[in-house]
Coordinates of C-alpha atoms in Angstrom, one line a residue:
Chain V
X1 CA -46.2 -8.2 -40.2
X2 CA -48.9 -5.9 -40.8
X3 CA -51.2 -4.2 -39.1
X4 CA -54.4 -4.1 -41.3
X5 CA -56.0 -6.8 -38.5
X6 CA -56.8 -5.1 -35.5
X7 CA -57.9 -8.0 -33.6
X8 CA -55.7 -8.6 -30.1
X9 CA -53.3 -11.1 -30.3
X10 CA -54.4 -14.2 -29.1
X11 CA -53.1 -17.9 -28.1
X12 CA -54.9 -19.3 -30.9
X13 CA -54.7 -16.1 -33.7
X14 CA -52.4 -17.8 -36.6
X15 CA -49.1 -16.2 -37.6
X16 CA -51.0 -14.8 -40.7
X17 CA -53.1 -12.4 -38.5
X18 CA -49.9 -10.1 -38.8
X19 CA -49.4 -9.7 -35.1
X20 CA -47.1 -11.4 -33.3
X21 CA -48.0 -14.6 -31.1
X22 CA -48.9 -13.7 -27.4
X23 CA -46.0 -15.9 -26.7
X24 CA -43.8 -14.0 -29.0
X25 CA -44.9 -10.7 -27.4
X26 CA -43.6 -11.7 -23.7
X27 CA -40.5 -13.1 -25.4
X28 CA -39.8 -9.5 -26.7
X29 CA -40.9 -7.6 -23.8
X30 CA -38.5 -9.6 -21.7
X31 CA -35.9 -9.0 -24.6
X32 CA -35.0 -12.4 -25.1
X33 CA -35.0 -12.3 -28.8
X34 CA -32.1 -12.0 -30.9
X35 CA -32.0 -8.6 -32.8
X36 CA -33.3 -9.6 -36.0
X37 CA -36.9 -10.8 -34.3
X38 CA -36.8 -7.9 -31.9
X39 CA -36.7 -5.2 -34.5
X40 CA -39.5 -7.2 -36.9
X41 CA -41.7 -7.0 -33.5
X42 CA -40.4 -3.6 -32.4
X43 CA -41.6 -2.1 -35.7
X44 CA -44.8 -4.0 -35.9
X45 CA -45.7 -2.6 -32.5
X46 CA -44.3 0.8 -33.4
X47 CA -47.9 1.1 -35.5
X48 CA -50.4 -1.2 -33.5
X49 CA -52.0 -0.2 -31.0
X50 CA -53.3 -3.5 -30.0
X51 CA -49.7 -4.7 -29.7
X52 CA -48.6 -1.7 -27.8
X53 CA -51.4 -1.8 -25.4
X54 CA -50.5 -5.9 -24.9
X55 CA -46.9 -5.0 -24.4
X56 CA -47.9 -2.1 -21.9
X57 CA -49.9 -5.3 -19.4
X58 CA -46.8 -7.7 -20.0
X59 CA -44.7 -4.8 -19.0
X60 CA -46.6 -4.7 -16.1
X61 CA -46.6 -8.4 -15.4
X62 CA -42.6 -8.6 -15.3
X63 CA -42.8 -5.2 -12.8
X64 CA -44.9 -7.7 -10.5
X65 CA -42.5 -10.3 -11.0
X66 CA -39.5 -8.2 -10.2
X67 CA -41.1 -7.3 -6.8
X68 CA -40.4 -10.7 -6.0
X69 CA -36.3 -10.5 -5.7
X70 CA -35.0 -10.9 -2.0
X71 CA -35.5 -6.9 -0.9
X72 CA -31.9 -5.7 -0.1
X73 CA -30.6 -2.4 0.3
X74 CA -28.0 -0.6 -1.3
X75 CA -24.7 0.4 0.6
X76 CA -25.0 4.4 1.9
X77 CA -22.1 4.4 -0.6
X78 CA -24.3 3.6 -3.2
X79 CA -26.5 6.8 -3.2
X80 CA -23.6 9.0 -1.8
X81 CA -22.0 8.0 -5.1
X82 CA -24.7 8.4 -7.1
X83 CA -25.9 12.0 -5.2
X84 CA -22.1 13.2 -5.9
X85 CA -22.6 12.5 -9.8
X86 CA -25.7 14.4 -9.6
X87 CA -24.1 16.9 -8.5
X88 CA -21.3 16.9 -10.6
X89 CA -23.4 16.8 -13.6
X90 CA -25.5 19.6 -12.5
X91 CA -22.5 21.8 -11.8
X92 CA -21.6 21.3 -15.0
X93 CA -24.2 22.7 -16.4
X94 CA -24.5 25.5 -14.4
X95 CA -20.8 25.8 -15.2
X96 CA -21.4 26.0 -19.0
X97 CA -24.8 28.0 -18.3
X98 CA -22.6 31.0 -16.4
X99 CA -19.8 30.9 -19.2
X100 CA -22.4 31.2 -21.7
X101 CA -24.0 34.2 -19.5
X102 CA -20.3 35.8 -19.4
X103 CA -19.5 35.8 -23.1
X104 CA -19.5 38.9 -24.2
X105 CA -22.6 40.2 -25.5
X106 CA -23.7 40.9 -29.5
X107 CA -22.7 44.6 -30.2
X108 CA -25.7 46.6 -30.1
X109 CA -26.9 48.2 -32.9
X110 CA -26.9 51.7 -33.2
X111 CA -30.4 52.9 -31.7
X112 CA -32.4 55.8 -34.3
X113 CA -31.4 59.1 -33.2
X114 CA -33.9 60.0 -30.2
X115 CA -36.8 62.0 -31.9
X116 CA -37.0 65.7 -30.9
X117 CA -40.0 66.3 -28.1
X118 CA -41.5 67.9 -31.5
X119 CA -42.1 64.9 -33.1
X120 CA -44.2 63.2 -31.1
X121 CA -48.0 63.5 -31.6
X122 CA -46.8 65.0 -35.3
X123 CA -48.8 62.4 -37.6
X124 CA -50.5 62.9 -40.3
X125 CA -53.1 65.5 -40.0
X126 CA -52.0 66.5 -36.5
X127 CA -52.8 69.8 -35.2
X128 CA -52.4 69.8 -31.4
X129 CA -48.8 70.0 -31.1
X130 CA -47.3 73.5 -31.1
X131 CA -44.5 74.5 -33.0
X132 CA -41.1 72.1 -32.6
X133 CA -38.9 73.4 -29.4
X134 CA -35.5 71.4 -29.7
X135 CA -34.2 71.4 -26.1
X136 CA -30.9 70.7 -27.1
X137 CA -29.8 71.4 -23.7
X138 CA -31.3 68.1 -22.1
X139 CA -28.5 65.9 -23.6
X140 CA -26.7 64.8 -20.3
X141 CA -23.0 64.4 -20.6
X142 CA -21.6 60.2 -21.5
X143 CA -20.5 60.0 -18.2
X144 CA -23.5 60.0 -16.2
X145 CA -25.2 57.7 -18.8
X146 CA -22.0 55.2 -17.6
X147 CA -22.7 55.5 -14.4
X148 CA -26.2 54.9 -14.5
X149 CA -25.6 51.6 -16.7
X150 CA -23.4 50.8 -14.7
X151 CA -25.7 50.5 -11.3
X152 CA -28.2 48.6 -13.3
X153 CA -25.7 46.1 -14.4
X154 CA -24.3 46.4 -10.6
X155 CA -27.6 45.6 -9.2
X156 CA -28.6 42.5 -11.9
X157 CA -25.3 41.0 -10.7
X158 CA -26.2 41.1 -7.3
X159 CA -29.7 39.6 -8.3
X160 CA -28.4 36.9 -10.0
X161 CA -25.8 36.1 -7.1
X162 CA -28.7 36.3 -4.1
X163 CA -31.1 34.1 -6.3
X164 CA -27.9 31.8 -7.2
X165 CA -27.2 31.3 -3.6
X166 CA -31.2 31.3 -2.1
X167 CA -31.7 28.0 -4.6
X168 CA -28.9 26.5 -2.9
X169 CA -29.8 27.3 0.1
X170 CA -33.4 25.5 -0.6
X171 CA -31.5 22.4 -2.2
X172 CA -29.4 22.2 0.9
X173 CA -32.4 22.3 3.2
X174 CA -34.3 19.8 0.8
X175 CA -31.3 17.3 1.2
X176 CA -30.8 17.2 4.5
X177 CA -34.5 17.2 5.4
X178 CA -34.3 13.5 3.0
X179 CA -31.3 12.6 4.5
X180 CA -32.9 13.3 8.1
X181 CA -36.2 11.3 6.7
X182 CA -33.6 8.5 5.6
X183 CA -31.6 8.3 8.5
X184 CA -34.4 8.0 11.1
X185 CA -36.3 5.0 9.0
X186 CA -32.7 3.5 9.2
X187 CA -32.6 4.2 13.2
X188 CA -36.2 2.5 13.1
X189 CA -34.9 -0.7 11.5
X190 CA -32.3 -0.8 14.0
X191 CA -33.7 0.0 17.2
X192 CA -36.3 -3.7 15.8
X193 CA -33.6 -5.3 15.4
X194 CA -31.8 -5.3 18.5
X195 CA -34.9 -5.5 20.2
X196 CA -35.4 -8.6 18.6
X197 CA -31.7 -9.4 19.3
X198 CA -31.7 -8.7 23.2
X199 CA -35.2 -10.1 23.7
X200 CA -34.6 -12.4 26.9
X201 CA -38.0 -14.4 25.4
X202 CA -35.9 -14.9 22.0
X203 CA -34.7 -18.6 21.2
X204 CA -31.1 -19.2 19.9
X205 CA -30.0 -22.1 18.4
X206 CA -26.8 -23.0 16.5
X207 CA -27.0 -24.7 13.5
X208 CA -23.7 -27.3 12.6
X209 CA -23.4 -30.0 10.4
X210 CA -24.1 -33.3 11.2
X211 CA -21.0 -35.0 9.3
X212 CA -18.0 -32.5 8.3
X213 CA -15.9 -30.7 10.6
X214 CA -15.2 -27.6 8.6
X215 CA -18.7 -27.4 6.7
X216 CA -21.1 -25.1 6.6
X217 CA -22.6 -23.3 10.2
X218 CA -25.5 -21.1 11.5
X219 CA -26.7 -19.0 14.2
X220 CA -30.3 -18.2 14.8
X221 CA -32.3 -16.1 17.1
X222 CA -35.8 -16.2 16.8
X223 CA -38.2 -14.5 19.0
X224 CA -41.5 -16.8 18.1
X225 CA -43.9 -13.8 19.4
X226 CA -42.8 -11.3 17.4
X227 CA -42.2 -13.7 14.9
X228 CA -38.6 -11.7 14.4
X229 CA -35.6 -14.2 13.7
X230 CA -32.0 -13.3 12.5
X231 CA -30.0 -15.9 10.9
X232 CA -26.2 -16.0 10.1
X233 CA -23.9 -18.2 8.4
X234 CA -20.8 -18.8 7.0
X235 CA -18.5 -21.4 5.5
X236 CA -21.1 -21.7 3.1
X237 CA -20.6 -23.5 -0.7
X238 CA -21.8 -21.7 -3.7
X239 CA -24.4 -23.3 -5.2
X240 CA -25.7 -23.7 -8.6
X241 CA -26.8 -20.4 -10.5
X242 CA -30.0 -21.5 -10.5
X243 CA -30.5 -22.8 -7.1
X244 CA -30.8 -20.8 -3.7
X245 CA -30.6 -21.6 0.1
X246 CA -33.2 -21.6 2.2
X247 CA -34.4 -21.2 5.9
X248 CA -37.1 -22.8 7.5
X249 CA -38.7 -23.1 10.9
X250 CA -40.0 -26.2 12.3
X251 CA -42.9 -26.0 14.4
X252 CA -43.0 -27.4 17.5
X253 CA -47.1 -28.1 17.3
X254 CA -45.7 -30.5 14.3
X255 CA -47.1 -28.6 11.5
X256 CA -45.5 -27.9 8.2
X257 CA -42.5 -26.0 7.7
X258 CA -42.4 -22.5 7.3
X259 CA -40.0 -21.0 4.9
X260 CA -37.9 -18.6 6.5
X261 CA -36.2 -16.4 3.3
X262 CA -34.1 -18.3 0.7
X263 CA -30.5 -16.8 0.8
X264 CA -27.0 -16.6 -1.6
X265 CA -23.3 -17.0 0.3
X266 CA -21.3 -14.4 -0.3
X267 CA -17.3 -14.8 -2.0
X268 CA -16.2 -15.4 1.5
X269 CA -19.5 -18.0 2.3
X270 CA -21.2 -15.9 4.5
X271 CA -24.9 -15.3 4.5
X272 CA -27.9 -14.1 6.6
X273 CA -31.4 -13.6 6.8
X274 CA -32.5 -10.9 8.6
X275 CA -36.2 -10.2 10.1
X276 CA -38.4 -12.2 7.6
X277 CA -41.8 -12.3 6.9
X278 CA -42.7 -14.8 9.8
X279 CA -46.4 -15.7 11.1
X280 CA -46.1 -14.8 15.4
X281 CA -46.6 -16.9 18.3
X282 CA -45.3 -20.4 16.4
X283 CA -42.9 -21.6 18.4
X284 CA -39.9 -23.8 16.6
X285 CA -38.8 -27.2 17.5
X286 CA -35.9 -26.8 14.9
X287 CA -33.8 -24.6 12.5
X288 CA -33.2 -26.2 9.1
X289 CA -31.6 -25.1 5.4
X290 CA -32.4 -26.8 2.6
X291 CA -31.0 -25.8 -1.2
X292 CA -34.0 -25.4 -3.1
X293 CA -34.8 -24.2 -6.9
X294 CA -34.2 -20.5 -7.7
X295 CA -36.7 -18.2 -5.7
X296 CA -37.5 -21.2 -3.2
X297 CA -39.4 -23.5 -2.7
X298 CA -43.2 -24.1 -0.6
X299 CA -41.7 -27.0 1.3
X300 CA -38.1 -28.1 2.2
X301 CA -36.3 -30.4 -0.3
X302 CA -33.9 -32.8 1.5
X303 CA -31.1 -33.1 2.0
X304 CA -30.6 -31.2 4.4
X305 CA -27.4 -28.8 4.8
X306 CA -27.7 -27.9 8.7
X307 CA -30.2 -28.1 11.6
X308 CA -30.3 -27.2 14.6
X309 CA -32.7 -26.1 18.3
Chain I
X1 CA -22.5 -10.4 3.3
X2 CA -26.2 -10.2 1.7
X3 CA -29.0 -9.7 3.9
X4 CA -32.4 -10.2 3.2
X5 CA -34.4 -7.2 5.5
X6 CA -37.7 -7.4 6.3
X7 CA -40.6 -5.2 4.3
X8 CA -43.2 -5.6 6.6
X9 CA -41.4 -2.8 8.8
X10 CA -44.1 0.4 9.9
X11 CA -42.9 3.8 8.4
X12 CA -43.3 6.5 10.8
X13 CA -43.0 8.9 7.8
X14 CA -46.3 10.1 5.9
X15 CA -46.3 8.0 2.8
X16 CA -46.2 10.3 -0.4
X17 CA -49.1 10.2 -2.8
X18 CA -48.9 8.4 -6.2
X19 CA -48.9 11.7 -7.8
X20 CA -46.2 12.7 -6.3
X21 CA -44.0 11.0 -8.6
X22 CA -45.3 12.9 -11.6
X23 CA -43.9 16.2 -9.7
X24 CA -40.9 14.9 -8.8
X25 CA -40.3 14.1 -12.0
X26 CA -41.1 17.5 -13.6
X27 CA -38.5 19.0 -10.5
X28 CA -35.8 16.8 -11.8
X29 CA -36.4 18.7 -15.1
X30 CA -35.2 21.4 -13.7
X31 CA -32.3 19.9 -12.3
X32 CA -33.3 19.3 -8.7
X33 CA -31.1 17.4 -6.7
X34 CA -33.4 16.6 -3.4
X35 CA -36.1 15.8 -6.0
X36 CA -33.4 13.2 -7.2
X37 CA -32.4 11.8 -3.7
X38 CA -36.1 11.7 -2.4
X39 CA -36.9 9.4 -5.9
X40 CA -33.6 7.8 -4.9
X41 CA -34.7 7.0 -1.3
X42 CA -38.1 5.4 -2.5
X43 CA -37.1 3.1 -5.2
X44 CA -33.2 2.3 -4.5
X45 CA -34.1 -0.6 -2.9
X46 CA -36.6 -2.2 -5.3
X47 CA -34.0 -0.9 -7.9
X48 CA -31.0 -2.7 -6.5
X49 CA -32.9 -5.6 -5.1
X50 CA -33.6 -6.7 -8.6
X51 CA -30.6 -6.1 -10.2
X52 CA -28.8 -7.8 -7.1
X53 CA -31.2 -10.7 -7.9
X54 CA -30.0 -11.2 -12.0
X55 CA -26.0 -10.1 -11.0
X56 CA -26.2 -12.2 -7.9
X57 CA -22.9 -9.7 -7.7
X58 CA -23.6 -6.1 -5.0
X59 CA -20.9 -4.1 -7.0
X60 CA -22.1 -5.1 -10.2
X61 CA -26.1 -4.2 -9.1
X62 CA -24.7 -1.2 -7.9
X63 CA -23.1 -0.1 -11.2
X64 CA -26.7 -0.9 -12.5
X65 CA -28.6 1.1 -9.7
X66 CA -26.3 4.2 -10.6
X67 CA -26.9 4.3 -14.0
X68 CA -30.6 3.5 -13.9
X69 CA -30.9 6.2 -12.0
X70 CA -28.2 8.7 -13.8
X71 CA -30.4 7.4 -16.9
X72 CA -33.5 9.4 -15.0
X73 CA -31.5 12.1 -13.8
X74 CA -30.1 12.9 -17.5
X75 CA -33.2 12.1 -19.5
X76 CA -36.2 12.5 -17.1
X77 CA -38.4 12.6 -20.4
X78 CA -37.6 9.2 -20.7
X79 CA -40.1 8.1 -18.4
X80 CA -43.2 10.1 -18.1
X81 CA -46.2 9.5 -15.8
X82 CA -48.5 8.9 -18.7
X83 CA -47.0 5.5 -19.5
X84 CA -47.6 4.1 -16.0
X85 CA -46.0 3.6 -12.7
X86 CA -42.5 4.8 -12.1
X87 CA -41.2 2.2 -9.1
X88 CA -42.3 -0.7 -12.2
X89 CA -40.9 1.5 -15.0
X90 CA -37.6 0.9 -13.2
X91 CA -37.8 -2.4 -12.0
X92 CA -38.1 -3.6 -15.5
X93 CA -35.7 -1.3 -16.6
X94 CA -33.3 -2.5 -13.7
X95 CA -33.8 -6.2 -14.7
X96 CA -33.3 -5.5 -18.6
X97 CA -29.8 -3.8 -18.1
X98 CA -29.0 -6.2 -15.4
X99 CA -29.5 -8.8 -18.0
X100 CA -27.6 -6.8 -20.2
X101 CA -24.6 -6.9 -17.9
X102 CA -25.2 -10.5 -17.4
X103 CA -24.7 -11.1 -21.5
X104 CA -22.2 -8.7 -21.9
X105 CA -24.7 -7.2 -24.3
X106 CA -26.7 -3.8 -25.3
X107 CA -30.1 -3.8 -24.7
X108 CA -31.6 -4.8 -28.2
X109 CA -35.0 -2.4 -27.6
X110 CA -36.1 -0.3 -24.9
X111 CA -38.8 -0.1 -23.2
X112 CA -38.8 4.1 -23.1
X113 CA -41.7 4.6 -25.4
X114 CA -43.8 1.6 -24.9
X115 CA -46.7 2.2 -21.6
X116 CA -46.8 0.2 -18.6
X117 CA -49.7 -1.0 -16.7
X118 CA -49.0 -0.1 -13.1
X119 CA -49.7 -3.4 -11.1
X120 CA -50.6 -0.9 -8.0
X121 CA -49.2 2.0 -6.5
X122 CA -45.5 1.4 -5.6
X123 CA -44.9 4.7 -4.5
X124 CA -46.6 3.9 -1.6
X125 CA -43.8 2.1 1.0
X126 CA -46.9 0.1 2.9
X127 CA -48.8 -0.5 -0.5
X128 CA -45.7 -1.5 -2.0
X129 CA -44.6 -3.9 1.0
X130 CA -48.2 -5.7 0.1
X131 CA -48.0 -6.1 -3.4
X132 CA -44.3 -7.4 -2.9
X133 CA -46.1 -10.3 -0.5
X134 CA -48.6 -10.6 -3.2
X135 CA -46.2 -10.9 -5.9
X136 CA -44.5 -13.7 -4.0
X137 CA -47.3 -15.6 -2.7
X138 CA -48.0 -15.5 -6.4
X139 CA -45.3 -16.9 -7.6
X140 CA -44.8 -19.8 -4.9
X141 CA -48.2 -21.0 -5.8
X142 CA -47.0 -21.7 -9.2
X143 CA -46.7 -24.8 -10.7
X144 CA -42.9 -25.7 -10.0
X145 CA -42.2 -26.2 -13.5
X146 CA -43.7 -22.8 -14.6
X147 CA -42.2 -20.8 -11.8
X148 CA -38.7 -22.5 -12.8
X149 CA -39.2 -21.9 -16.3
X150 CA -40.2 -18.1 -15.8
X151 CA -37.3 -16.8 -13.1
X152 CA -35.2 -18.7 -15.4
X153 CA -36.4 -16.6 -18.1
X154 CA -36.3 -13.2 -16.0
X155 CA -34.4 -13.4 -13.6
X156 CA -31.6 -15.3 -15.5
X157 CA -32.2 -13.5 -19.0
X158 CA -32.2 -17.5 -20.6
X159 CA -33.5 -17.6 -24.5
X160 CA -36.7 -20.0 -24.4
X161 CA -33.8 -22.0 -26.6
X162 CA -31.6 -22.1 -23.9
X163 CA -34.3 -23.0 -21.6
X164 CA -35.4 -25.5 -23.9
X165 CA -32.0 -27.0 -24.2
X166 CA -31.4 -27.1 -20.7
X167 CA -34.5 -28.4 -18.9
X168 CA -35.1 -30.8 -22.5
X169 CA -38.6 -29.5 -22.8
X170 CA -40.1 -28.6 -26.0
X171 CA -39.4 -24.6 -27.2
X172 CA -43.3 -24.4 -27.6
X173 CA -43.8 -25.6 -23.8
X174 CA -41.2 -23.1 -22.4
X175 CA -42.7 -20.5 -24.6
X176 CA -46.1 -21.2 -23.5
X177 CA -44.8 -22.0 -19.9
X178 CA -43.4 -18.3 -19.8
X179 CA -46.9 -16.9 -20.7
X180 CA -49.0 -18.6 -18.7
X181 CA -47.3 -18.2 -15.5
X182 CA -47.2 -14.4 -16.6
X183 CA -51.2 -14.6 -17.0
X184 CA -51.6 -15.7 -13.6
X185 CA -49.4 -12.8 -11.9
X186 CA -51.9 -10.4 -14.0
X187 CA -54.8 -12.2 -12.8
X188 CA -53.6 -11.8 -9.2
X189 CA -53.1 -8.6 -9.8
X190 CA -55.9 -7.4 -11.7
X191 CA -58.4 -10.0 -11.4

C-alpha cells in the first residue's frame, strides 16, 4: 500500500490505487480484521490523509450507530466505584508528590563570600564610591539567621497546608453540587414514573400465555394520554444472541402496531420496559411481545409469546 | 432486571455547552475529580448502554464503563477535542472493548489518534435524546437484511466471514452490506 495516489477511496477505485477498499476501511474501523490486515491498513492510514479523514466519517458513522443501544443506566454502584478509584489514584499521586516534596533537599552550595559595602559600584573606571569601610560589625550572630529561616519555612508550610485543604474544600463543594444535580434528575424520573403508575386514567392489563401454565407473563400499565406505559415480566426464556423481545401496542382505531421497546430477560427471566418512546392519545386494544431480529423490528413477527387487554 | 428508561425525559438542569467538554477535559489534567464525575454524569449512560448492548451481561458492561472511563481519567491526552466529539469518542471506544471482552481479545488498533466526525453535539442531554431517535429511526428504516448484517457486525463484533458463514451470503455482499447501511446513517446525519 502506498500512498503516492491521493485520490479518496472509492467503491469502484481498484486494489492497485494503494488505498484500501471503502469496504475494507469500515471493516478496520470497526476492528474486525485479524491483526495481520489491521496493521497493513493501520500503517497505510498512518501517512494518508485521505484514509485518515475517511476513517474520521466512518468513526463517526459507528458513534451514530451506537446511540441506538436500548439507553440503560448504570447502578449508583457503578460511578461510586469508579469515583472511589479516582480518588484512590489521585491520592496516590499526591502521596508520591508530598514524599517527593519531603525528601531532603540537595545541599546547598556554599554561597561567594558577601562582598564588602565597598565593592559595589567599584567597576572599572569607577570613581564615585569613597574609600572601602568594612562594617565588620553588621554580621548578626548564626542564631538569629536560624530563626529567621526558620519562620519562612514555618510560614511556606502553613501555605502549602491552607492551599492543600482550600482545593479540597472546592472539590468537595464541586462533588456534591454534581451529586445534588444527579440526584434531583433522578427524583425527576421518579416523581414521572409514579405519576404514570398511580394515574387513575392508566390502563392495566396482564399479559399470560395462551397454552403453558408456567410460561412466560406480563404486566402493563399504560396511560394512552401521556403515552407513558411500564411493562414487567418474568418467567421469560433466553432467546437467541441475536434476537430480542419486543413490546407492542395495539391500537384500538385498528391501525398498525406500534413498537413499544425490544427487551433481554435477565438470568432469573425477568424483564421490563420502562417509559418508551410512545406517540399520546392512541389508546390500545391489546398488549402483545413478539421475538424479533436483534434491535427489533418495524412490525411484529408472529408468533406471538403473550398478549393481553 | 434490565430496564429500558425513557430519553425523551425534560432536564430541569441548564444543558452545558459543547465546549464545555474541551474544559473539562483540560480540568481532568489537573486531576480534578468533580470534572471527572460531571463527564461521568453526562456520558455513563450512553457509555454503559452500549457496552450493555455487545455484553448483553450489566457486571461485565460495567467493568467496561470503569475502565473506559479510568482510561480518560489516566490518559486524558488520549482524547482531545480536536479529533471530534467526546460522548462518540467513547461510544466507539465502549463498543470496541466491549467487543474485546466479548472475544476474549486485545484490541488489535485503537482509535486514540485517528479524528472523529461528531454526528452532532452529544453533550447536549436534549440534542443527544434527538439524535438517539434519529439514529434509530435510521436504522429501523433499513433494509432488514442490511440492518441484520450491520448490528451483527457492531453490535456482535462478527468477522464479515463469520457473517458470511452464518447468514450463507457472499463475503463481498456482507462487506458491501456493512458499508452501505453505514452510508445511509451518514446521510441521515449529515445530508
Amino acid at each position: 500500500m502506498s500512498n503516492s495516489r491521493p485520490t479518496p477511496p472509492t467503491a469502484t477505485a481498484p486494489p492497485s490505487s494503494g488505498h484500501p477498499s471503502p469496504e475494507d476501511l469500515v471493516l478496520f474501523a470497526m476492528q474486525l480484521f485479524p491483526v495481520e490486515q489491521a496493521e497493513t491498513i493501520e500503517r497505510h492510514s498512518a501517512h494518508c490523509p485521505v484514509c485518515r479523514e475517511e476513517l474520521g466519517r466512518i468513526h463517526g458513522d459507528l458513534a451514530a450507530v451506537a446511540l441506538t443501544a436500548d439507553p440503560v443506566a448504570p447502578s449508583d454502584a457503578a460511578r461510586e466505584r469508579l469515583l472511589a478509584q479516582v480518588a484512590r489514584e489521585k491520592k496516590a499521586v499526591t502521596a508520591a508528590a508530598s514524599k517527593s516534596a519531603l525528601q531532603p533537599a540537595p545541599k546547598p552550595t556554599p554561597e561567594p563570600a558577601p562582598r564588602p559595602l565597598a565593592d559595589f559600584g567599584r567597576g572599572k573606571g569607577s570613581t564615585l564610591i569613597p574609600e572601602p569601610v568594612v562594617i565588620a560589625s553588621s554580621r548578626r550572630p548564626p542564631i538569629y539567621e536560624w530563626v529567621g529561616w526558620a519562620f519562612a519555612a514555618a510560614f511556606a508550610i502553613a501555605a502549602v497546608v491552607l492551599y492543600g485543604r482550600h482545593r479540597t474544600l472546592e472539590e468537595s463543594i464541586a462533588t456534591q453540587a454534581s451529586e445534588i444535580q444527579r440526584l434531583n434528575a433522578r427524583a425527576a424520573d421518579s416523581h414521572q414514573l409514579m405519576d404514570a403508575l398511580t394515574d387513575p386514567q392508566a390502563v392495566r392489563a396482564t399479559l399470560t400465555p395462551k397454552t403453558p401454565p408456567r410460561g412466560p407473563i406480563g404486566g402493563v400499565t399504560y396511560n394512552p394520554q401521556k403515552g407513558a406505559l411500564v411493562f414487567l415480566a418474568s418467567n421469560l426464556d433466553p432467546v437467541q444472541v441475536y434476537k430480542t423481545y419486543e413490546l407492542w401496542v395495539i391500537p384500538a382505531d385498528g391501525s398498525a402496531p406500534i413498537p413499544a421497546g425490544t427487551f433481554h430477560p435477565d438470568e432469573h427471566g425477568s424483564a421490563s420496559v420502562i417509559m418508551p418512546n410512545l406517540p399520546k392519545g392512541v389508546d390500545a386494544k391489546m398488549f402483545a411481545v413478539t421475538i424479533e431480529d436483534a434491535g427489533g423490528s418495524d412490525k411484529p413477527t408472529k408468533p406471538i409469546i403473550m398478549a393481553g387487554s | 432486571m434490565r430496564s429500558m428508561n425513557s430519553e425523551g425525559k425534560t432536564a430541569s438542569a441548564p444543558q452545558p455547552a459543547a465546549g464545555e467538554d474541551a474544559s473539562l477535559l483540560a480540568e481532568l489534567q489537573s486531576g480534578n475529580q468533580p470534572a471527572m464525575a460531571t463527564l461521568y454524569d453526562r456520558y455513563a449512560r450512553l457509555v454503559y448502554s452500549v457496552a450493555l448492548r455487545v455484553l448483553r451481561e450489566p457486571a461485565a458492561a460495567e467493568d467496561v464503563l470503569q475502565e473506559v472511563f479510568m482510561q480518560l481519567w489516566r490518559n486524558p491526552d488520549s482524547f482531545t477535542a480536536a479529533r471530534g466529539s467526546l460522548g462518540g469518542w467513547l461510544a466507539v471506544v465502549a463498543r470496541n472493548r466491549s467487543i474485546d471482552v466479548l472475544r476474549r481479545r486485545r484490541t488489535a488498533t485503537s482509535i486514540d489518534n485517528l479524528p472523529l466526525v461528531a454526528p452532532g453535539n452529544l453533550a447536549d442531554e436534549a440534542e443527544r435524546n434527538t439524535l438517539m431517535q434519529r439514529a434509530r429511526a435510521t436504522i429501523q428504516q433499513l433494509p432488514r437484511e442490511q440492518r441484520k448484517t450491520l448490528e451483527m457486525a457492531f453490535f456482535d463484533g462478527l468477522t464479515h466471514s463469520e457473517i458470511a458463514e452464518m447468514t450463507g451470503d457472499p463475503l463481498g455482499t456482507v462487506k458491501t452490506r456493512i458499508r452501505t447501511a453505514l452510508l445511509s446513517v451518514r446521510k441521515a446525519f449529515r445530508p
